[in-house]
Every structure is written in C-alpha cells, then in structure tokens.
Amino acid sequence: MTNLLYQTDSYLKEFDAQVVGQDLENHGVILDHTAFYPGGGGQPGDTGSFQTNKTEYLVIKVKRIGDQVVHFLSNDTPLPEIGSQLRGRLNWERRYQLMRTHTAMHILCGVIFRDYGASVTGGDMDPLQGRMDFEFETMHKDLVQTIENAVNQEIANAREVRVAILPRQEAFKIPDLIRTKINLLPEGIQQVRVVEIVGLDLQADGGTHVKNSVEVGHIRVVDYKSKGKINKRIYVEVLD
Ligand SMILES: [Zn+2]
C-alpha cells in the first residue's frame, strides 16, 4: 500500500519516492509513497512531474484503481523501472487552487446547514470553481446573496481547518458526522479521516484543504438552478 502523504500534509509540494509497481495498460506507476491526490469527493486528482537522474516524466493524471494509486505518465517517455528512485513535484498552483476551492465548498456546506438545516446531496469542483446541490425547496436571488455574504464572513473569521484520522468507532460517536452520511462508509474501513472547520463544519473527507479559512480569499455565487423539488444547485467562484 502506498503511504498517502497528502492525507497528513496537504502543503507538501515535492517528495522522494521509489517505484514499486507498473500499470502497463494505463502507462502508469505505483510508488511507495506519494503526495499526489488521486481524486475523490469532488476534488480532481493532481498533475505534475517526476524526475530521476536521467529523465523527466509528466504526470498527466492520478487515479485510485482498486487499492492502488496509479500515476499516469505521458506516453512520450518509457515507464521508469521498478526500484527507480524519483523526485515527485506537484503542479502546485493548480493544487493550491483546488485546496482553496475544496475548503470553500465545506464552508458553504457548514453555513447552509447551520442557517437553514439543509444537507448537501452532491458536488463537484475544478480549480477556483465549484457546484453543490442542497436539499432546498426554494432558491432565489436574495437568498443566494445572503448565503454568499455569510460564507464570506466565515472565510474572514479566520477559522482553523483541522484534519484528523480517527478509529471508525470513535468517528461514529461524533454527531456532526452522521449527517454527512458516515454510515455509508464500507464496513472494511477501520479509520476515518475527518476535516473540521473549527466551529462550523465537520465531515468525513479524503481531500486536501487549506489550514485556515482566510486562505480561501472570497467567493461569489455565480449561478443557481433547480435540480428537482427539493434539490437546488449553487455555482460558486473562488477569488483572491
Ligand atoms: Zn470535501
């Protein structure tokens, strides 16, 4: 199993690793550890590069396949051999934008649950833009403006963002986690990673986040639409 460095240090931009496996079908490699996020929970996977003493490889996509994290490499270089040592580098600008966006999405969830009791039903994001679906009966311009203001207030409140990895039984005792459907976690998962925006939001989450809400910058709700009677979608842009 690959040691997933991003789970405990989302600010790691470079790391040394060894190739422990190849995925010939996808022109990819598996490492002993990685800082590349493989995607999940709405956050896209990272891109970047690997450097050995001879060759530079472009990492064009990272994906979890079964219980492996596979780094897909550009086809113009042959795969590095098993046992090769390399230095991995994230495309940090893109990753940091995704961290800001992901944390912004959790602040939005936290505000909407706190102020309206509405749960999130889905979401997706790209660098500096995201969308989320909430169990809302109505959505209108004034409400959207109120939500935007409340989210920007929480960003400005400089709330700390904490990440912890808890034993399953302990995580199940946290009431806030129940609403984010922690009970849907497969039986086999013995540890639960939780992301807390202190005083606002707590979720079981695998993604990478900034360490303080102020790093988000600010958000703008750019659009909203109805996706059903009790499902409304909100589109958000993240700005400096
Ligand atoms: Zn998340």
GROMACS .gro file of C-alpha atoms and ligand atoms in nm:
model
  241
    1MET     CA    1   0.000   0.000   0.000
    2THR     CA    2   0.122   0.348  -0.090
    3ASN     CA    3   0.184   0.585   0.200
    4LEU     CA    4  -0.051   0.876   0.123
    5LEU     CA    5   0.149   1.182   0.226
    6TYR     CA    6  -0.124   1.432   0.130
    7GLN     CA    7  -0.354   1.288   0.397
    8THR     CA    8  -0.147   1.440   0.675
    9ASP     CA    9   0.036   1.721   0.492
   10SER     CA   10  -0.162   1.891   0.218
   11TYR     CA   11   0.114   2.152   0.170
   12LEU     CA   12   0.376   1.900   0.056
   13LYS     CA   13   0.479   2.003  -0.296
   14GLU     CA   14   0.780   1.774  -0.353
   15PHE     CA   15   0.880   1.434  -0.221
   16ASP     CA   16   1.123   1.146  -0.284
   17ALA     CA   17   0.981   0.805  -0.364
   18GLN     CA   18   1.055   0.467  -0.517
   19VAL     CA   19   0.866   0.298  -0.800
   20VAL     CA   20   0.709  -0.021  -0.658
   21GLY     CA   21   0.482  -0.118  -0.946
   22GLN     CA   22   0.388  -0.052  -1.307
   23ASP     CA   23   0.046  -0.038  -1.470
   24LEU     CA   24   0.126  -0.114  -1.834
   25GLU     CA   25  -0.232  -0.077  -1.952
   26ASN     CA   26  -0.251   0.284  -1.829
   27HIS     CA   27   0.118   0.367  -1.881
   28GLY     CA   28   0.136   0.437  -1.510
   29VAL     CA   29   0.341   0.369  -1.199
   30ILE     CA   30   0.273   0.297  -0.832
   31LEU     CA   31   0.504   0.448  -0.567
   32ASP     CA   32   0.593   0.357  -0.209
   33HIS     CA   33   0.459   0.698  -0.110
   34THR     CA   34   0.300   0.991  -0.285
   35ALA     CA   35   0.183   1.348  -0.233
   36PHE     CA   36  -0.036   1.330  -0.546
   37TYR     CA   37  -0.408   1.335  -0.466
   38PRO     CA   38  -0.583   1.066  -0.674
   39GLY     CA   39  -0.917   1.248  -0.690
   40GLY     CA   40  -1.235   1.183  -0.494
   41GLY     CA   41  -1.506   1.362  -0.301
   42GLY     CA   42  -1.550   1.604  -0.590
   43GLN     CA   43  -1.185   1.714  -0.591
   44PRO     CA   44  -0.998   1.627  -0.914
   45GLY     CA   45  -0.666   1.443  -0.896
   46ASP     CA   46  -0.331   1.620  -0.918
   47THR     CA   47  -0.094   1.665  -1.209
   48GLY     CA   48   0.280   1.733  -1.200
   49SER     CA   49   0.607   1.561  -1.281
   50PHE     CA   50   0.865   1.301  -1.174
   51GLN     CA   51   1.239   1.349  -1.205
   52THR     CA   52   1.501   1.073  -1.198
   53ASN     CA   53   1.871   1.142  -1.252
   54LYS     CA   54   1.816   1.079  -1.626
   55THR     CA   55   1.462   1.165  -1.720
   56GLU     CA   56   1.173   1.394  -1.652
   57TYR     CA   57   0.826   1.237  -1.666
   58LEU     CA   58   0.498   1.424  -1.693
   59VAL     CA   59   0.226   1.303  -1.456
   60ILE     CA   60  -0.089   1.370  -1.656
   61LYS     CA   61  -0.345   1.207  -1.429
   62VAL     CA   62  -0.361   1.028  -1.094
   63LYS     CA   63  -0.633   0.782  -1.010
   64ARG     CA   64  -0.715   0.526  -0.745
   65ILE     CA   65  -0.755   0.185  -0.909
   66GLY     CA   66  -0.861  -0.082  -0.659
   67ASP     CA   67  -0.644  -0.006  -0.356
   68GLN     CA   68  -0.359   0.137  -0.563
   69VAL     CA   69  -0.282   0.499  -0.652
   70VAL     CA   70  -0.175   0.496  -1.018
   71HIS     CA   71   0.022   0.789  -1.163
   72PHE     CA   72  -0.047   0.803  -1.539
   73LEU     CA   73   0.260   0.924  -1.728
   74SER     CA   74   0.282   1.095  -2.064
   75ASN     CA   75   0.330   0.844  -2.347
   76ASP     CA   76   0.643   1.010  -2.486
   77THR     CA   77   0.868   0.856  -2.217
   78PRO     CA   78   0.901   0.485  -2.131
   79LEU     CA   79   0.796   0.395  -1.775
   80PRO     CA   80   1.065   0.417  -1.505
   81GLU     CA   81   1.180   0.072  -1.389
   82ILE     CA   82   1.055  -0.084  -1.067
   83GLY     CA   83   1.306   0.013  -0.797
   84SER     CA   84   1.384   0.355  -0.954
   85GLN     CA   85   1.418   0.648  -0.717
   86LEU     CA   86   1.249   0.966  -0.821
   87ARG     CA   87   1.151   1.310  -0.705
   88GLY     CA   88   0.783   1.394  -0.740
   89ARG     CA   89   0.663   1.751  -0.792
   90LEU     CA   90   0.304   1.864  -0.788
   91ASN     CA   91   0.161   2.124  -1.019
   92TRP     CA   92   0.130   2.334  -0.705
   93GLU     CA   93  -0.054   2.632  -0.846
   94ARG     CA   94  -0.340   2.410  -0.959
   95ARG     CA   95  -0.341   2.200  -0.639
   96TYR     CA   96  -0.346   2.505  -0.414
   97GLN     CA   97  -0.640   2.647  -0.611
   98LEU     CA   98  -0.817   2.314  -0.556
   99MET     CA   99  -0.741   2.328  -0.181
  100ARG     CA  100  -0.891   2.677  -0.159
  101THR     CA  101  -1.192   2.565  -0.361
  102HIS     CA  102  -1.247   2.249  -0.157
  103THR     CA  103  -1.233   2.436   0.174
  104ALA     CA  104  -1.471   2.699   0.031
  105MET     CA  105  -1.718   2.419  -0.051
  106HIS     CA  106  -1.706   2.291   0.308
  107ILE     CA  107  -1.763   2.643   0.442
  108LEU     CA  108  -2.066   2.668   0.211
  109CYS     CA  109  -2.197   2.333   0.343
  110GLY     CA  110  -2.138   2.444   0.702
  111VAL     CA  111  -2.317   2.776   0.657
  112ILE     CA  112  -2.616   2.625   0.477
  113PHE     CA  113  -2.659   2.353   0.736
  114ARG     CA  114  -2.620   2.595   1.028
  115ASP     CA  115  -2.854   2.862   0.889
  116TYR     CA  116  -3.112   2.652   0.702
  117GLY     CA  117  -3.068   2.291   0.818
  118ALA     CA  118  -3.022   2.184   0.456
  119SER     CA  119  -2.795   1.889   0.377
  120VAL     CA  120  -2.568   1.862   0.079
  121THR     CA  121  -2.656   1.590  -0.172
  122GLY     CA  122  -2.365   1.621  -0.414
  123GLY     CA  123  -2.096   1.840  -0.554
  124ASP     CA  124  -1.809   1.880  -0.790
  125MET     CA  125  -1.519   2.121  -0.837
  126ASP     CA  126  -1.249   2.248  -1.067
  127PRO     CA  127  -0.972   2.492  -0.975
  128LEU     CA  128  -1.143   2.807  -0.839
  129GLN     CA  129  -1.496   2.694  -0.924
  130GLY     CA  130  -1.740   2.452  -0.773
  131ARG     CA  131  -2.102   2.350  -0.756
  132MET     CA  132  -2.302   2.193  -0.478
  133ASP     CA  133  -2.653   2.050  -0.453
  134PHE     CA  134  -2.857   2.108  -0.139
  135GLU     CA  135  -3.190   1.981  -0.008
  136PHE     CA  136  -3.361   2.316  -0.054
  137GLU     CA  137  -3.723   2.371  -0.164
  138THR     CA  138  -3.670   2.721  -0.296
  139MET     CA  139  -3.376   2.931  -0.402
  140HIS     CA  140  -3.393   3.291  -0.512
  141LYS     CA  141  -3.167   3.590  -0.569
  142ASP     CA  142  -3.194   3.741  -0.219
  143LEU     CA  143  -3.130   3.408  -0.053
  144VAL     CA  144  -2.826   3.348  -0.273
  145GLN     CA  145  -2.690   3.691  -0.177
  146THR     CA  146  -2.746   3.619   0.193
  147ILE     CA  147  -2.565   3.286   0.162
  148GLU     CA  148  -2.273   3.447  -0.025
  149ASN     CA  149  -2.235   3.713   0.245
  150ALA     CA  150  -2.248   3.457   0.526
  151VAL     CA  151  -1.984   3.238   0.356
  152ASN     CA  152  -1.751   3.536   0.304
  153GLN     CA  153  -1.798   3.633   0.668
  154GLU     CA  154  -1.693   3.284   0.778
  155ILE     CA  155  -1.390   3.292   0.548
  156ALA     CA  156  -1.288   3.625   0.702
  157ASN     CA  157  -1.336   3.483   1.053
  158ALA     CA  158  -1.003   3.300   1.006
  159ARG     CA  159  -1.134   2.964   1.116
  160GLU     CA  160  -0.874   2.695   1.166
  161VAL     CA  161  -0.907   2.384   0.948
  162ARG     CA  162  -0.805   2.063   1.126
  163VAL     CA  163  -0.753   1.719   0.982
  164ALA     CA  164  -0.758   1.404   1.196
  165ILE     CA  165  -0.756   1.032   1.127
  166LEU     CA  166  -0.981   0.856   1.378
  167PRO     CA  167  -1.063   0.492   1.451
  168ARG     CA  168  -1.403   0.409   1.298
  169GLN     CA  169  -1.574   0.357   1.634
  170GLU     CA  170  -1.461   0.696   1.761
  171ALA     CA  171  -1.572   0.872   1.443
  172PHE     CA  172  -1.918   0.715   1.470
  173LYS     CA  173  -1.967   0.885   1.808
  174ILE     CA  174  -1.939   1.235   1.656
  175PRO     CA  175  -2.298   1.354   1.596
  176ASP     CA  176  -2.199   1.601   1.318
  177LEU     CA  177  -2.054   1.320   1.110
  178ILE     CA  178  -2.379   1.127   1.100
  179ARG     CA  179  -2.548   1.393   0.886
  180THR     CA  180  -2.273   1.367   0.626
  181LYS     CA  181  -2.366   1.002   0.579
  182ILE     CA  182  -2.066   0.849   0.751
  183ASN     CA  183  -2.288   0.544   0.799
  184LEU     CA  184  -2.247   0.474   0.426
  185LEU     CA  185  -1.875   0.402   0.476
  186PRO     CA  186  -1.791   0.045   0.375
  187GLU     CA  187  -1.760  -0.200   0.668
  188GLY     CA  188  -1.396  -0.273   0.592
  189ILE     CA  189  -1.277   0.084   0.651
  190GLN     CA  190  -1.131   0.094   1.000
  191GLN     CA  191  -1.006   0.453   1.002
  192VAL     CA  192  -1.195   0.765   0.914
  193ARG     CA  193  -1.028   1.088   0.807
  194VAL     CA  194  -1.220   1.390   0.926
  195VAL     CA  195  -1.187   1.752   0.820
  196GLU     CA  196  -1.308   2.013   1.068
  197ILE     CA  197  -1.355   2.382   1.002
  198VAL     CA  198  -1.346   2.464   1.367
  199GLY     CA  199  -1.681   2.588   1.494
  200LEU     CA  200  -1.856   2.549   1.158
  201ASP     CA  201  -1.830   2.217   0.978
  202LEU     CA  202  -1.708   1.863   1.036
  203GLN     CA  203  -1.705   1.599   0.764
  204ALA     CA  204  -1.555   1.263   0.682
  205ASP     CA  205  -1.340   1.363   0.386
  206GLY     CA  206  -1.036   1.247   0.194
  207GLY     CA  207  -0.949   1.575   0.022
  208THR     CA  208  -0.678   1.835   0.065
  209HIS     CA  209  -0.763   2.162   0.241
  210VAL     CA  210  -0.603   2.491   0.336
  211LYS     CA  211  -0.514   2.524   0.704
  212ASN     CA  212  -0.709   2.843   0.767
  213SER     CA  213  -1.030   2.973   0.607
  214VAL     CA  214  -0.871   3.309   0.517
  215GLU     CA  215  -0.656   3.133   0.256
  216VAL     CA  216  -0.972   3.079   0.050
  217GLY     CA  217  -0.984   3.452  -0.037
  218HIS     CA  218  -1.351   3.511  -0.106
  219ILE     CA  219  -1.635   3.355  -0.300
  220ARG     CA  220  -1.907   3.467  -0.535
  221VAL     CA  221  -2.224   3.273  -0.611
  222VAL     CA  222  -2.231   3.294  -0.990
  223ASP     CA  223  -2.545   3.094  -1.063
  224TYR     CA  224  -2.809   2.866  -0.916
  225LYS     CA  225  -3.070   2.635  -1.058
  226SER     CA  226  -3.336   2.389  -0.958
  227LYS     CA  227  -3.248   2.023  -1.000
  228GLY     CA  228  -3.580   1.897  -0.861
  229LYS     CA  229  -3.841   1.978  -0.598
  230ILE     CA  230  -3.605   1.959  -0.302
  231ASN     CA  231  -3.274   1.985  -0.481
  232LYS     CA  232  -3.111   2.317  -0.568
  233ARG     CA  233  -2.770   2.362  -0.723
  234ILE     CA  234  -2.541   2.654  -0.634
  235TYR     CA  235  -2.244   2.753  -0.852
  236VAL     CA  236  -1.952   2.925  -0.682
  237GLU     CA  237  -1.638   3.102  -0.798
  238VAL     CA  238  -1.333   3.146  -0.572
  239LEU     CA  239  -1.144   3.475  -0.597
  240ASP     CA  240  -0.841   3.631  -0.428
  241ZN      ZN  241  -1.491   1.757   0.086
   0.00000   0.00000   0.00000
